[in-house]
mmCIF file of C-alpha atoms and ligand atoms in Angstrom:
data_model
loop_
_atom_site.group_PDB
_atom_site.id
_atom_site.type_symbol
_atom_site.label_atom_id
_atom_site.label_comp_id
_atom_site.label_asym_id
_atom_site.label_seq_id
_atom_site.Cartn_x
_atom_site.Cartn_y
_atom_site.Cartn_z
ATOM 1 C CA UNK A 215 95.273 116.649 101.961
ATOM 2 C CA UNK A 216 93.703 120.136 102.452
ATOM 3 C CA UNK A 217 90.541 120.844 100.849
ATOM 4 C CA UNK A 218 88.642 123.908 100.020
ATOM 5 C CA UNK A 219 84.337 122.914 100.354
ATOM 6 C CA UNK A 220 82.397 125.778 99.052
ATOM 7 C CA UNK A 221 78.924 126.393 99.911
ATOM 8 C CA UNK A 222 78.321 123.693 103.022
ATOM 9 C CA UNK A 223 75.641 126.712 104.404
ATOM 10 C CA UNK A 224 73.851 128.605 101.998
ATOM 11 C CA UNK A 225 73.937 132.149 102.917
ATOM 12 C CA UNK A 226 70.404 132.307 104.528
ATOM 13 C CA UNK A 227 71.692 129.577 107.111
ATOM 14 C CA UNK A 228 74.852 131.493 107.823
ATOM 15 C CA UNK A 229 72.598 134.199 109.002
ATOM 16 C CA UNK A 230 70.507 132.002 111.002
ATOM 17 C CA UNK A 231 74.268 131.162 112.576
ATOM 18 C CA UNK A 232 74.810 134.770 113.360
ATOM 19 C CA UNK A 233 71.675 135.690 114.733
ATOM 20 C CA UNK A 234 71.765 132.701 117.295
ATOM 21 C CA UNK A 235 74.971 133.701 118.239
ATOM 22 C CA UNK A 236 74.162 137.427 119.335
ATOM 23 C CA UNK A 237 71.745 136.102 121.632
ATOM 24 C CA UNK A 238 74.209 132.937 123.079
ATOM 25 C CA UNK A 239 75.970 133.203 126.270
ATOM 26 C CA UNK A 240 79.814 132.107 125.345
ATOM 27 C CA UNK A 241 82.104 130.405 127.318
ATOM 28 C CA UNK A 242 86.021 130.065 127.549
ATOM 29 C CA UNK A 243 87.827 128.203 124.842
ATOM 30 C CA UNK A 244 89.998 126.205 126.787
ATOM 31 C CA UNK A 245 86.619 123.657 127.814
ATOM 32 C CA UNK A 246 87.482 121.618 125.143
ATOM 33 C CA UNK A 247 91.474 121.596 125.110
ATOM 34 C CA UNK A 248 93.984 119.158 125.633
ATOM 35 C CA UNK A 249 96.682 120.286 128.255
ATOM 36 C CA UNK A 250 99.095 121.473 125.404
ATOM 37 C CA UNK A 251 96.725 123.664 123.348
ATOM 38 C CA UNK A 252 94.724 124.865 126.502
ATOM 39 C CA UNK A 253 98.126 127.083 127.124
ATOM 40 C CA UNK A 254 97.961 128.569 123.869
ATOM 41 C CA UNK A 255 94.107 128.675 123.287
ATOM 42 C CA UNK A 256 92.424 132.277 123.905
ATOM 43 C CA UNK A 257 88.707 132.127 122.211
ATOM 44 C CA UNK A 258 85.156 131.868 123.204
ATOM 45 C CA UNK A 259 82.773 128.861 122.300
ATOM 46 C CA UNK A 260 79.354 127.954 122.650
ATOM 47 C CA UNK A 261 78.972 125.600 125.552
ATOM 48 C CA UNK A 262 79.170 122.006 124.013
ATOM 49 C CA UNK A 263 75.612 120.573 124.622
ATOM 50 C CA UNK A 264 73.998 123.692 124.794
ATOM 51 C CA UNK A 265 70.478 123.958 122.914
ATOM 52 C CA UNK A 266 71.597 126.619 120.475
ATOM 53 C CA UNK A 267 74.956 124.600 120.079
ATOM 54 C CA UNK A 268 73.392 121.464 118.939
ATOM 55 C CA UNK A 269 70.468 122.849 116.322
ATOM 56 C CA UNK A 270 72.859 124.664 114.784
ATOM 57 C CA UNK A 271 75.453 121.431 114.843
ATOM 58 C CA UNK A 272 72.509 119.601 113.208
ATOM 59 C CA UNK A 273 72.253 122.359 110.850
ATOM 60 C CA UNK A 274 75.965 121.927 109.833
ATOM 61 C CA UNK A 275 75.916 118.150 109.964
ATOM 62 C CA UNK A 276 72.756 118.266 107.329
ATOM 63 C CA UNK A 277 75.486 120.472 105.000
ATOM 64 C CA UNK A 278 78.063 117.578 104.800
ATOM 65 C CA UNK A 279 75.728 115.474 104.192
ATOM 66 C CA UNK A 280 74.532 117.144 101.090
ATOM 67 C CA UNK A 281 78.192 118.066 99.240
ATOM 68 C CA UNK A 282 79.459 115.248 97.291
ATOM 69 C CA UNK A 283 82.795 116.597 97.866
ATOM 70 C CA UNK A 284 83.220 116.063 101.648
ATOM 71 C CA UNK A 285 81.598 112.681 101.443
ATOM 72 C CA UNK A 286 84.224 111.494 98.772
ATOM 73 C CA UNK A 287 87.273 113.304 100.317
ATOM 74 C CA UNK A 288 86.566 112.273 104.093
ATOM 75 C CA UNK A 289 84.552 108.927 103.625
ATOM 76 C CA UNK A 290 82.761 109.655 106.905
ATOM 77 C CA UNK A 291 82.355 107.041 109.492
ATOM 78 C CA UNK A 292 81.629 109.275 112.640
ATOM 79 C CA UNK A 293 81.421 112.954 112.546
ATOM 80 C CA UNK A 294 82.104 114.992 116.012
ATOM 81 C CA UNK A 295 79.069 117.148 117.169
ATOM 82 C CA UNK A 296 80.266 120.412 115.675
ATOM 83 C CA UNK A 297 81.324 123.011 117.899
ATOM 84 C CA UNK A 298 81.489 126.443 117.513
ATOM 85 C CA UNK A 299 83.874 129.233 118.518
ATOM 86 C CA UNK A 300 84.248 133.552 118.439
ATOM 87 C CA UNK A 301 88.103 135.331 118.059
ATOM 88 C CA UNK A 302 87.214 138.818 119.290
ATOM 89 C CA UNK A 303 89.954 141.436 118.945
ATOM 90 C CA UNK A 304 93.746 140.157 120.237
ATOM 91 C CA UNK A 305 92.388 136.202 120.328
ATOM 92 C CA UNK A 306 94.293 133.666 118.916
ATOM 93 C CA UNK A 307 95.406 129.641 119.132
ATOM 94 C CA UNK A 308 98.730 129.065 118.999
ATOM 95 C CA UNK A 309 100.373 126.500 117.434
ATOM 96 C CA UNK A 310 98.970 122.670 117.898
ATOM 97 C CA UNK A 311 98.144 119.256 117.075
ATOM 98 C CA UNK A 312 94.547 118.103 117.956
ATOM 99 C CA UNK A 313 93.767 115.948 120.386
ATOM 100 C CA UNK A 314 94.153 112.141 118.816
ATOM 101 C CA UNK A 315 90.961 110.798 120.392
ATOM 102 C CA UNK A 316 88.236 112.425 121.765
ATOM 103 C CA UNK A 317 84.968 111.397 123.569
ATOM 104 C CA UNK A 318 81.849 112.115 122.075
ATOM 105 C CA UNK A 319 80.080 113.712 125.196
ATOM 106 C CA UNK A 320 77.172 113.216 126.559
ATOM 107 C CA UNK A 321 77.521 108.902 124.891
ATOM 108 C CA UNK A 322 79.741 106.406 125.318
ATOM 109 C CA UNK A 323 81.802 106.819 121.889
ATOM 110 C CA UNK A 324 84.817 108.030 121.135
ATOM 111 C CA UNK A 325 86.151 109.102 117.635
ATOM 112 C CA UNK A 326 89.958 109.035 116.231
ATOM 113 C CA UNK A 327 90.262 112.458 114.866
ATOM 114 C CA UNK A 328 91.562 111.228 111.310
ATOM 115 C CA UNK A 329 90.189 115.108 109.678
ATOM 116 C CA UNK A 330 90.025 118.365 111.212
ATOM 117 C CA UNK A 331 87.438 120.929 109.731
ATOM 118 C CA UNK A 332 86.478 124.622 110.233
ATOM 119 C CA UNK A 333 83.866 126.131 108.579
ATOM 120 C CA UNK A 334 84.044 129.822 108.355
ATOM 121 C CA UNK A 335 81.238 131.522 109.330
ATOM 122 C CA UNK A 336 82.081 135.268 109.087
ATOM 123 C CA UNK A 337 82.295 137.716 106.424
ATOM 124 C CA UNK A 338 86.394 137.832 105.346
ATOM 125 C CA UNK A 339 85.635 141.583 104.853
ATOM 126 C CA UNK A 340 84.494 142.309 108.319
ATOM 127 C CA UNK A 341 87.574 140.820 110.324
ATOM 128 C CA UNK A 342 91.432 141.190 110.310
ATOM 129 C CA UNK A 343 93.597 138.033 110.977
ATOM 130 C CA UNK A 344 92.069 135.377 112.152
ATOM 131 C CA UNK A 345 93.756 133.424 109.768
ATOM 132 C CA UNK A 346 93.790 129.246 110.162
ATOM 133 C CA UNK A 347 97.368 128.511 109.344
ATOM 134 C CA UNK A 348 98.507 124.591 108.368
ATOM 135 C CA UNK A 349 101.903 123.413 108.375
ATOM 136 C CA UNK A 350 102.432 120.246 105.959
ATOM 137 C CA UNK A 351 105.877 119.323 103.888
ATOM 138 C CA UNK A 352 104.832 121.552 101.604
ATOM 139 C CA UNK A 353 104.587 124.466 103.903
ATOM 140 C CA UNK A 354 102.555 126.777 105.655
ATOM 141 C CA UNK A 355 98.951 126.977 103.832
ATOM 142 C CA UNK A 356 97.351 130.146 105.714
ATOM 143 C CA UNK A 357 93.182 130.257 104.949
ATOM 144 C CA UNK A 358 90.814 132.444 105.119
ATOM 145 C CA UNK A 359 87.512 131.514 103.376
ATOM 146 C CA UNK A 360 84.087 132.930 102.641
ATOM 147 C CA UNK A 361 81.446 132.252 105.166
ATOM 148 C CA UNK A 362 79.560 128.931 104.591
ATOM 149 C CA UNK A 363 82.823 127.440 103.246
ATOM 150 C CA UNK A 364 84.636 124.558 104.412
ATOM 151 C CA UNK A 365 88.424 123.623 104.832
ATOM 152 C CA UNK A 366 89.275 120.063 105.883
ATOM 153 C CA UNK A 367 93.030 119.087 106.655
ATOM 154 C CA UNK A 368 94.750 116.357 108.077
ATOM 155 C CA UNK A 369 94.455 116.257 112.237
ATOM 156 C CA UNK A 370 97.971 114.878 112.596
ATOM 157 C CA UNK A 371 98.842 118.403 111.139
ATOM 158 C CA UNK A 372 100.648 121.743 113.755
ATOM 159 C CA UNK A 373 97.893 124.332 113.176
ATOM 160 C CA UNK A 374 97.704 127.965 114.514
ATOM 161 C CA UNK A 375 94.801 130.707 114.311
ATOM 162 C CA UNK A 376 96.927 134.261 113.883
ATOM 163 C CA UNK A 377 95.468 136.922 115.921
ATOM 164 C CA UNK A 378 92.392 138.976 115.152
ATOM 165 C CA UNK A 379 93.043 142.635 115.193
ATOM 166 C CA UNK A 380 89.679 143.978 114.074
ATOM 167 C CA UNK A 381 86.207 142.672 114.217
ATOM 168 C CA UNK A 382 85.159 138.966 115.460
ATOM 169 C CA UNK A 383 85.503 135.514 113.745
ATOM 170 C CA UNK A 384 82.764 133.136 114.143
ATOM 171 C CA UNK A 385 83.423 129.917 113.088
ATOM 172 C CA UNK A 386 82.199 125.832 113.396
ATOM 173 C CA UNK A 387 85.090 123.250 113.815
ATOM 174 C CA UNK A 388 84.344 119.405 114.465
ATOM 175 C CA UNK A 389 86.527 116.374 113.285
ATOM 176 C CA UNK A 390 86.002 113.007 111.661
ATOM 177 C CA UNK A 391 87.404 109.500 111.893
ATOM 178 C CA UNK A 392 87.053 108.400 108.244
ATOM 179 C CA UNK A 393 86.465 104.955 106.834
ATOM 180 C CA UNK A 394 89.895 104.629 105.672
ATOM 181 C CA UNK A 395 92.214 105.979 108.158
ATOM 182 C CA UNK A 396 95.430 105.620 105.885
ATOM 183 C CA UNK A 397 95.834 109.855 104.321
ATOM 184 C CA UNK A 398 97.747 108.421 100.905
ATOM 185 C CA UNK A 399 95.111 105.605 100.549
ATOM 186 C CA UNK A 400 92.114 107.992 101.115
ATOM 187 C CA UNK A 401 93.960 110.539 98.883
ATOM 188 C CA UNK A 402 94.171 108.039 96.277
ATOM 189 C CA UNK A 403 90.532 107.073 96.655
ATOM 190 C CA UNK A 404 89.189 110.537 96.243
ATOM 191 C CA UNK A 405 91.579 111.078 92.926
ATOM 192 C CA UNK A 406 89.872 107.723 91.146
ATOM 193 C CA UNK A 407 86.325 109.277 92.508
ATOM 194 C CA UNK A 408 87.241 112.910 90.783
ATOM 195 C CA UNK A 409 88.363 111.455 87.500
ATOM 196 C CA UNK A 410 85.489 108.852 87.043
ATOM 197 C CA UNK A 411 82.857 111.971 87.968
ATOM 198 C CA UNK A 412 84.795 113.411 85.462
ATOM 199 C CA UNK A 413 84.770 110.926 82.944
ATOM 200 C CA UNK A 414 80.884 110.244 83.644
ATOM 201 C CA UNK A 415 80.869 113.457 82.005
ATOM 202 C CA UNK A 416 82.895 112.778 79.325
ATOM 203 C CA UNK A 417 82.089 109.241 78.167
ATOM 204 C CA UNK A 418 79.739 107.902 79.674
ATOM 205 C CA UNK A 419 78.852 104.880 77.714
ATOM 206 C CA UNK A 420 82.118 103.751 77.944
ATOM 207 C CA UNK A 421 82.303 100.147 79.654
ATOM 208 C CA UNK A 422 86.050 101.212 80.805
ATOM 209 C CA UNK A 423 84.071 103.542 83.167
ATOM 210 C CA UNK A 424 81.947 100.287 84.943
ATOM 211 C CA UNK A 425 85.353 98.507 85.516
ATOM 212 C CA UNK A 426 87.091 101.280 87.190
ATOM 213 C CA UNK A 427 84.174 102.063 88.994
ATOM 214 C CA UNK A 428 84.470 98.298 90.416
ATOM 215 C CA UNK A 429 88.069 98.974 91.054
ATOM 216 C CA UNK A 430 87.151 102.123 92.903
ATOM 217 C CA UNK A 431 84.153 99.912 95.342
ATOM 218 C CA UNK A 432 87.361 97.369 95.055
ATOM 219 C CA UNK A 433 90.180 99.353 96.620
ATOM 220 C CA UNK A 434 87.166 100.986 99.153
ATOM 221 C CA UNK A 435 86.240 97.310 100.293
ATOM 222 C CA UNK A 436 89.918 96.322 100.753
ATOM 223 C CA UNK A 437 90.976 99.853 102.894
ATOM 224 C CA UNK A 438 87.482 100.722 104.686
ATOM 225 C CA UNK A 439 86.734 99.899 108.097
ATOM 226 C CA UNK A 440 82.837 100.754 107.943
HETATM 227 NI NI1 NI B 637 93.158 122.739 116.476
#
């Protein structure tokens, strides 16, 4: 499942973002890559457990904790320290499939990457390319968002960043191992959540609404590994 999160910064944040990055030192891409995508990975990130790298990782992690969306589509049990990365002009990531686990540095955890997410943290106007591209049955999704937003996709999914042939794209990316690592079953849980948020809306004296909210905490309690 791809999903579009709108507004995970606000836009005084995403400046904060940019003005800590014109003052950060960045380093090659390829720190953080398995030995597949390191051959086909040409960006710049912010050193992992730099200062700047981790208050503004705290900054993002505070975001998905406040959007009701990513909590119900993800059902978080560990989030990876977000990272961030820079595409100047004629960078790109060819195509690949995240790493499946990856340590948590700096502890002694490890997450399954279950989600990948980028949040997009320039201005769509001021860069060309640069798109995220997802393969799926269904296709090739190619995203581009509005800076502050969020798009979260399966990790099992081939992925590619096109080039960037004007301007820079700044952007977060991090992963999570969700509760329920089954994609259909967490699918299916965030479709029940949608419809009863809906029908809180709608009717919400019903009593049909408290029984399928106990077969939503139900299914959760039979597919979660908290
Ligand atoms: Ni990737």
């Amino acid at each position: 499942m791809m999903l579009h999160i709108p507004n995970v910064l606000t836009a005084e944040q995403v400046a904060h973002c940019r003005e800590v990055f014109d003052r950060a030192t960045w380093e090659d891409g390829r720190t953080t890559a398995g030995h597949q995508s390191a051959q086909v990975k040409k960006n710049l990130q912010l050193p992992e457990n730099s200062p700047r790298a981790r208050e503004l990782g705290d900054l993002v992690l505070a975001g998905l904790e406040r959007s009701a969306l990513f909590i119900s589509a993800v059902l978080p049990q560990r989030v990876f320290p977000p990272l961030f990365n820079r595409y100047d002009a004629s960078m790109s990531f060819g195509s690949h499939v995240d790493n499946a686990i990856r340590p948590i540095t700096g502890t002694a955890m490890r997450l399954r990457t279950d989600i990948s997410a980028t949040l997009f943290l320039s201005d769509p106007e001021s860069y060309d390319g640069g798109e995220l591209v997802v393969e799926d049955t269904y296709g090739s999704h190619s995203v581009k968002l509005p800076a502050g937003d969020l798009i979260i996709y399966p990790a099992s999914s081939l992925h590619h960043v096109t080039p960037v042939t004007r301007g820079a794209r700044l952007a977060s990316f991090f992963w999570v191992q969700s509760m329920v690592r089954d994609v259909t079953q967490r699918a299916l849980l965030f479709d029940l959540d949608m419809a009863l948020m809906q029908l809180n809306k709608e009717v919400p004296k019903s009593p049909s609404l408290v029984m399928l909210t106990g077969v939503y905490h139900n299914l959760l309690r039979q597919w979660a590994e908290p």
